[in-house]
CSV table of N, CA and C in Angstrom, one decimal:
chain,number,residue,atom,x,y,z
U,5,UNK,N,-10.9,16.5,29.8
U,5,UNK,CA,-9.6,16.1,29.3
U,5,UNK,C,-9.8,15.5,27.9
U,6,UNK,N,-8.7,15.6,27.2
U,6,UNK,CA,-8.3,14.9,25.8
U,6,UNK,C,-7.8,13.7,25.6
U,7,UNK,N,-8.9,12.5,24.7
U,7,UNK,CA,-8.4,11.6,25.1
U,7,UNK,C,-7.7,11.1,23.8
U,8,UNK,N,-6.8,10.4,23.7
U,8,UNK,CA,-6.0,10.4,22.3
U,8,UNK,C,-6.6,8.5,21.6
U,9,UNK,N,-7.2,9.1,19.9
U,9,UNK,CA,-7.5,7.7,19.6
U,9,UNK,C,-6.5,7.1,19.0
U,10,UNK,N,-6.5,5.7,19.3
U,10,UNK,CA,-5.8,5.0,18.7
U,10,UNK,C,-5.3,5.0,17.2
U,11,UNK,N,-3.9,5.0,16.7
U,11,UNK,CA,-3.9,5.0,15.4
U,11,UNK,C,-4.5,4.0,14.6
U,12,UNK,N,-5.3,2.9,14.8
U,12,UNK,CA,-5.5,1.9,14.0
U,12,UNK,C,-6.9,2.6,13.6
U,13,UNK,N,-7.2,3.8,14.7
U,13,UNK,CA,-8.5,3.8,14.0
U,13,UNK,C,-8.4,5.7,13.1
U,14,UNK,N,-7.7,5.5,12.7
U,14,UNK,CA,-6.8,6.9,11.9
U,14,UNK,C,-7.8,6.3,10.7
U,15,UNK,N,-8.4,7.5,10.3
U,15,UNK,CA,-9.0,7.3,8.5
U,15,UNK,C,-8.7,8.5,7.9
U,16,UNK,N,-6.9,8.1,6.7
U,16,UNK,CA,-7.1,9.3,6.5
U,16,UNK,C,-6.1,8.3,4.5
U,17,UNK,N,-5.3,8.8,3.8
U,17,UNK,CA,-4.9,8.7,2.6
U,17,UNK,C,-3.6,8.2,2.9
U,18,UNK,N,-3.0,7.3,2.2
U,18,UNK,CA,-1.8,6.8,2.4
U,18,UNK,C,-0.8,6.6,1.2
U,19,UNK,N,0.3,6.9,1.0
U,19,UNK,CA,1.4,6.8,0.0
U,19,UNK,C,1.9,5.2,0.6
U,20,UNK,N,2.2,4.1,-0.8
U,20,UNK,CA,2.4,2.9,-0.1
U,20,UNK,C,3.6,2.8,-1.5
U,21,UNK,N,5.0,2.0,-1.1
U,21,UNK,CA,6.1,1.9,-1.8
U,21,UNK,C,6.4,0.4,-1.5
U,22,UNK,N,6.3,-0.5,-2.3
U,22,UNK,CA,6.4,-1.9,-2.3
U,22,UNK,C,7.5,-2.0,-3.5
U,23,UNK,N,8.2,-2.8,-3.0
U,23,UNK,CA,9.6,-3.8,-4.6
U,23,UNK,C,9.1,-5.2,-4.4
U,24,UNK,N,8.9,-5.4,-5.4
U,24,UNK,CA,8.4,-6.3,-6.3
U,24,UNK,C,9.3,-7.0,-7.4
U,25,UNK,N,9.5,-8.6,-7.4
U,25,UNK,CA,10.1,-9.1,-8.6
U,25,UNK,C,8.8,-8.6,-9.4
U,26,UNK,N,8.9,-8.2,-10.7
U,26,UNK,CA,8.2,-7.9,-11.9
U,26,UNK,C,8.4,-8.9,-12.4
U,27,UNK,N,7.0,-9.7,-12.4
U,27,UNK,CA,6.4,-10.9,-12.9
U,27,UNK,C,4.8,-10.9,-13.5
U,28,UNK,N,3.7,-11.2,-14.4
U,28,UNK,CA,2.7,-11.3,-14.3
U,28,UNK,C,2.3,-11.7,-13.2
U,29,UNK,N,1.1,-10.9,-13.1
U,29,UNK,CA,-0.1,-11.5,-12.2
U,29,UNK,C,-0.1,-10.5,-10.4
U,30,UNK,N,1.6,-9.5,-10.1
U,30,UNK,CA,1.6,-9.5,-9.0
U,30,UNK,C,1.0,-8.0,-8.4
U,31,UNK,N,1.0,-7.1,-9.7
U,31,UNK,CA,0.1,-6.2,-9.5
U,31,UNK,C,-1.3,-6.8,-9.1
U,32,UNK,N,-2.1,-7.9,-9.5
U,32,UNK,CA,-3.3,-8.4,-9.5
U,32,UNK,C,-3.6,-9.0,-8.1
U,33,UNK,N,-2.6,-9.6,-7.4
U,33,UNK,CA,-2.6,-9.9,-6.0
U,33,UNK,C,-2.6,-9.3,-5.6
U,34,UNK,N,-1.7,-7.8,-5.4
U,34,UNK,CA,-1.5,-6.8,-4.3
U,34,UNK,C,-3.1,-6.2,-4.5
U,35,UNK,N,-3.6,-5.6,-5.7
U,35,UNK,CA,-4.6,-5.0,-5.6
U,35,UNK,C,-5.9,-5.7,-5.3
U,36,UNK,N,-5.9,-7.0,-5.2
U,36,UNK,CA,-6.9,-8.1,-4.2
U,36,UNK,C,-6.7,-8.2,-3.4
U,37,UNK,N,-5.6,-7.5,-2.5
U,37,UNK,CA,-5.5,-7.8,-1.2
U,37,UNK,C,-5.9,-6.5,-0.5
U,38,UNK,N,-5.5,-5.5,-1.2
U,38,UNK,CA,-6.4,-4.1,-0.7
U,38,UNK,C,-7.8,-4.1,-0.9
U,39,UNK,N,-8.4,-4.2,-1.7
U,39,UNK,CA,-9.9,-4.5,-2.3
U,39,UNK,C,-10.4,-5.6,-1.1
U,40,UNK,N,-9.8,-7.0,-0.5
U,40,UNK,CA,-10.3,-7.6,0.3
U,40,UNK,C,-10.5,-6.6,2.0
U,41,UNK,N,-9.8,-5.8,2.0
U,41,UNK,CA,-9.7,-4.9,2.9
U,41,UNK,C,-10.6,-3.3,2.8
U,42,UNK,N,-10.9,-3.6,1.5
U,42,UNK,CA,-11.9,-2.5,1.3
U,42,UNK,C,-11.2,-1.1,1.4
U,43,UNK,N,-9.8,-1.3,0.7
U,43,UNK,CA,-9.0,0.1,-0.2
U,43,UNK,C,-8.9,0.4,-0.7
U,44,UNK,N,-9.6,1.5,-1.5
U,44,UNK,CA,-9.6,1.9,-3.3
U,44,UNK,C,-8.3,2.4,-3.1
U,45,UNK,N,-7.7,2.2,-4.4
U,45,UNK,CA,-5.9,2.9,-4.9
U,45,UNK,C,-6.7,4.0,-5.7
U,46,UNK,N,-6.2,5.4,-5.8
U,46,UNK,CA,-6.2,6.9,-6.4
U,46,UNK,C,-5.2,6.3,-7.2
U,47,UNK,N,-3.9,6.0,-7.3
U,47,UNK,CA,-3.0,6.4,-8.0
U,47,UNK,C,-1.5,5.4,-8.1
U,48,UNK,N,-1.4,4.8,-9.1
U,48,UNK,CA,-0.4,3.9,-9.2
U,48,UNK,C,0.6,4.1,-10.4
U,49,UNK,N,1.9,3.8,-10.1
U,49,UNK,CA,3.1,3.9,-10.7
U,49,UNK,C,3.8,3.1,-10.9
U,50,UNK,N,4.4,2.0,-11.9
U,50,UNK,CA,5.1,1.1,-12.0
U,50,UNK,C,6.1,1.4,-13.2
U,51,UNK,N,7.2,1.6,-12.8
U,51,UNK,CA,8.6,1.8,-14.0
U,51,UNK,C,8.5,0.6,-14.9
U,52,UNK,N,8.9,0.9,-16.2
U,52,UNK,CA,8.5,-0.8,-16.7
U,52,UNK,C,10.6,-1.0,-16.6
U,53,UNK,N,10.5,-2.5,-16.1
U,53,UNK,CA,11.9,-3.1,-16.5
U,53,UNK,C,11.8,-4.1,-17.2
U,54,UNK,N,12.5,-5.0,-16.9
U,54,UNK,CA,12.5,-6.4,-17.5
U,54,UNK,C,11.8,-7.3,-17.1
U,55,UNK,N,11.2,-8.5,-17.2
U,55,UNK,CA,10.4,-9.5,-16.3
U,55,UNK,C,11.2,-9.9,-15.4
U,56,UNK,N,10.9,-10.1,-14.4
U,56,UNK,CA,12.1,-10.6,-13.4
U,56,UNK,C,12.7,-10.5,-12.4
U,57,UNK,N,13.0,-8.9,-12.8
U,57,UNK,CA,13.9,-8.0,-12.1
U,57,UNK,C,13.0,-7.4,-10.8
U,58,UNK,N,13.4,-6.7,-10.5
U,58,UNK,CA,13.2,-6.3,-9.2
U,58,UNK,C,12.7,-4.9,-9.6
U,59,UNK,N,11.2,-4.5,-9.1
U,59,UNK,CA,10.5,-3.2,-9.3
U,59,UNK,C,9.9,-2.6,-8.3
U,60,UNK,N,9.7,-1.2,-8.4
U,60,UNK,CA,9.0,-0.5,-7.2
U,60,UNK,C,8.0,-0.2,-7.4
U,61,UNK,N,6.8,-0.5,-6.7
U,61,UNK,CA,5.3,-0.3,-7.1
U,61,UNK,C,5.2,0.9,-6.1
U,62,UNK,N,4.4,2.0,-6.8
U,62,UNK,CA,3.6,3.5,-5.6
U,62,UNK,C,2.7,3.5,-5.7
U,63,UNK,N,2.0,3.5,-4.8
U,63,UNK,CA,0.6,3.8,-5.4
U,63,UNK,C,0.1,4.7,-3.9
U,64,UNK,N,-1.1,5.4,-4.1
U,64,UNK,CA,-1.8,6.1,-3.4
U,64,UNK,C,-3.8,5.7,-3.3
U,65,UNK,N,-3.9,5.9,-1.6
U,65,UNK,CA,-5.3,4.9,-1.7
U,65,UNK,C,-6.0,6.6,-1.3
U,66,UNK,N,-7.2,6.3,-1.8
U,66,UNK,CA,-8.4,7.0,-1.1
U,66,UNK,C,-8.2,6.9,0.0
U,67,UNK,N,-9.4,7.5,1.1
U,67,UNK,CA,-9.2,7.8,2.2
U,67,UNK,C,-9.5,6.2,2.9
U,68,UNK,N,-8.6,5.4,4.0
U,68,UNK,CA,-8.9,4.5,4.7
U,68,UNK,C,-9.0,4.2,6.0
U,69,UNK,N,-9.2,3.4,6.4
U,69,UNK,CA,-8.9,3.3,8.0
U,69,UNK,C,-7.4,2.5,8.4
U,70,UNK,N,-6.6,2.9,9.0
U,70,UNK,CA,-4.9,2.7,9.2
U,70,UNK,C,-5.0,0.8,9.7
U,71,UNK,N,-6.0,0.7,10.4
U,71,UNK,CA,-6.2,-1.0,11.0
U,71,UNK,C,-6.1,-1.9,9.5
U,72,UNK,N,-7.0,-1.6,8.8
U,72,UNK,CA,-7.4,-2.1,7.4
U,72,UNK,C,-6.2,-2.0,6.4
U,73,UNK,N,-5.4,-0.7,6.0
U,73,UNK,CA,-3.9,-1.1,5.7
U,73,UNK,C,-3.1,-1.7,6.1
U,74,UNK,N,-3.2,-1.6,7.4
U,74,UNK,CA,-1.6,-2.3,8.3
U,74,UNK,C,-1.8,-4.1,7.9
U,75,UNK,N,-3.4,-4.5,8.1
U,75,UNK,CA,-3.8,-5.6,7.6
U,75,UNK,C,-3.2,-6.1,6.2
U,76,UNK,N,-4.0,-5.5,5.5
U,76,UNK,CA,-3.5,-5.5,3.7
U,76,UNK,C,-1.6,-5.7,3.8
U,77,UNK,N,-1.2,-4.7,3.9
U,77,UNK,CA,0.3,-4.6,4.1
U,77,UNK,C,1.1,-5.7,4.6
U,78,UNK,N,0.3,-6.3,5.7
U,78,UNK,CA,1.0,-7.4,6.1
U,78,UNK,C,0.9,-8.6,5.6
U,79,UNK,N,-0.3,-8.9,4.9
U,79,UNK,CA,-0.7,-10.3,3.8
U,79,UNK,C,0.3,-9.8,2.8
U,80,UNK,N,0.4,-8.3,2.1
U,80,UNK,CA,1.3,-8.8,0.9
U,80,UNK,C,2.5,-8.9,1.0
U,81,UNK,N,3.1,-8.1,2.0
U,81,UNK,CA,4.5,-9.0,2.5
U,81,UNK,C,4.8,-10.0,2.5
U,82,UNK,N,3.7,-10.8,2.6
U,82,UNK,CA,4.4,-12.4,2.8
U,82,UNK,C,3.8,-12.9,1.3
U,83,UNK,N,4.0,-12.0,0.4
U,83,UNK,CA,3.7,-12.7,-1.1
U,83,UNK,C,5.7,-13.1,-1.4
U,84,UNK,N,5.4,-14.2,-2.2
U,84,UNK,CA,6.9,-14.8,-2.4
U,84,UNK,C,7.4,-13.8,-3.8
U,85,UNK,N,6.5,-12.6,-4.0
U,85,UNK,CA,7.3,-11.5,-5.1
U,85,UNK,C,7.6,-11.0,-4.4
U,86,UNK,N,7.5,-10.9,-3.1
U,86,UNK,CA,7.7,-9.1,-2.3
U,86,UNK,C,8.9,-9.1,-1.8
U,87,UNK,N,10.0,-8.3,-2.4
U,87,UNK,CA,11.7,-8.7,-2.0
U,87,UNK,C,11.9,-7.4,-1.3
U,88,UNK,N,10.9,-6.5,-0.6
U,88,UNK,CA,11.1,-5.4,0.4
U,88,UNK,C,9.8,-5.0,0.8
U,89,UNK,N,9.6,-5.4,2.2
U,89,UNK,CA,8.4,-4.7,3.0
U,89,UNK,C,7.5,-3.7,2.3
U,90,UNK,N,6.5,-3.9,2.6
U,90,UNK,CA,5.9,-1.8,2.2
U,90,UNK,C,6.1,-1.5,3.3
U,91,UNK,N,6.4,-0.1,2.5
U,91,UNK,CA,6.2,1.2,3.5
U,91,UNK,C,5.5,2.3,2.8
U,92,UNK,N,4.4,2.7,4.3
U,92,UNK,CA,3.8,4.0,4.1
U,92,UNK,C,4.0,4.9,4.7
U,93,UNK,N,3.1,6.5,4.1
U,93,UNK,CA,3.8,7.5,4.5
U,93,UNK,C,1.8,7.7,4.7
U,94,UNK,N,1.6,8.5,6.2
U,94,UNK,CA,0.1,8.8,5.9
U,94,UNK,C,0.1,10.4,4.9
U,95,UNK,N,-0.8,10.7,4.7
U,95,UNK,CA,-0.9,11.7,4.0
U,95,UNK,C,-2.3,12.7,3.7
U,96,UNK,N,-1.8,13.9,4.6
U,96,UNK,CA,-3.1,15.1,4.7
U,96,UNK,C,-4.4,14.9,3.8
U,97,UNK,N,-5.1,14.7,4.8
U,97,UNK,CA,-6.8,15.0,4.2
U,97,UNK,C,-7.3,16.7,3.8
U,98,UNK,N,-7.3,17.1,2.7
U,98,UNK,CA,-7.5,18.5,2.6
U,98,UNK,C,-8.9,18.7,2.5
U,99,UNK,N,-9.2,20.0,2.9
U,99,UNK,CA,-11.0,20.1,3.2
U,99,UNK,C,-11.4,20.5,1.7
């Protein structure tokens, strides 16, 4: 029989979409809080606005373990910039 693993132990690349008041310093948290979780970012996107205002950060991690995101994800939620949850999308590991 087939036994199904748990998703926390899923190691695969993740698309992460966080809003952010745009202030100094909050890209530098979020990316210490993945790094404390041991998540290299591939690829990050930030629209420039105004200071202040309300921004959407993208970014994309190398390959990780889903336990170790959901971790990360949930410390930067409770940052007092974070004015919308992340959300991720997993995303195919190609050979």
């Amino acid at each position: 029989t087939l036994s199904v693993a748990p998703m926390d132990e899923l190691s695969t690349r993740y698309y992460i979409r966080i809003g952010v008041i745009d202030q100094p310093g909050v890209i530098a948290r979020i990316t210490a809080i993945l790094g404390q979780e041991r998540i290299s970012v591939e690829s990050f996107l930030q629209h420039a606005y105004r200071p202040g205002e309300t921004v959407q950060i993208v970014l994309t991690t190398h390959q990780t373990q889903e336990a170790a995101l959901r971790r990360a994800l949930q410390t930067i939620a409770a940052l007092d910039t974070v004015v919308e949850s992340p959300t991720f999308i997993r995303m195919e590991l190609h050979a």
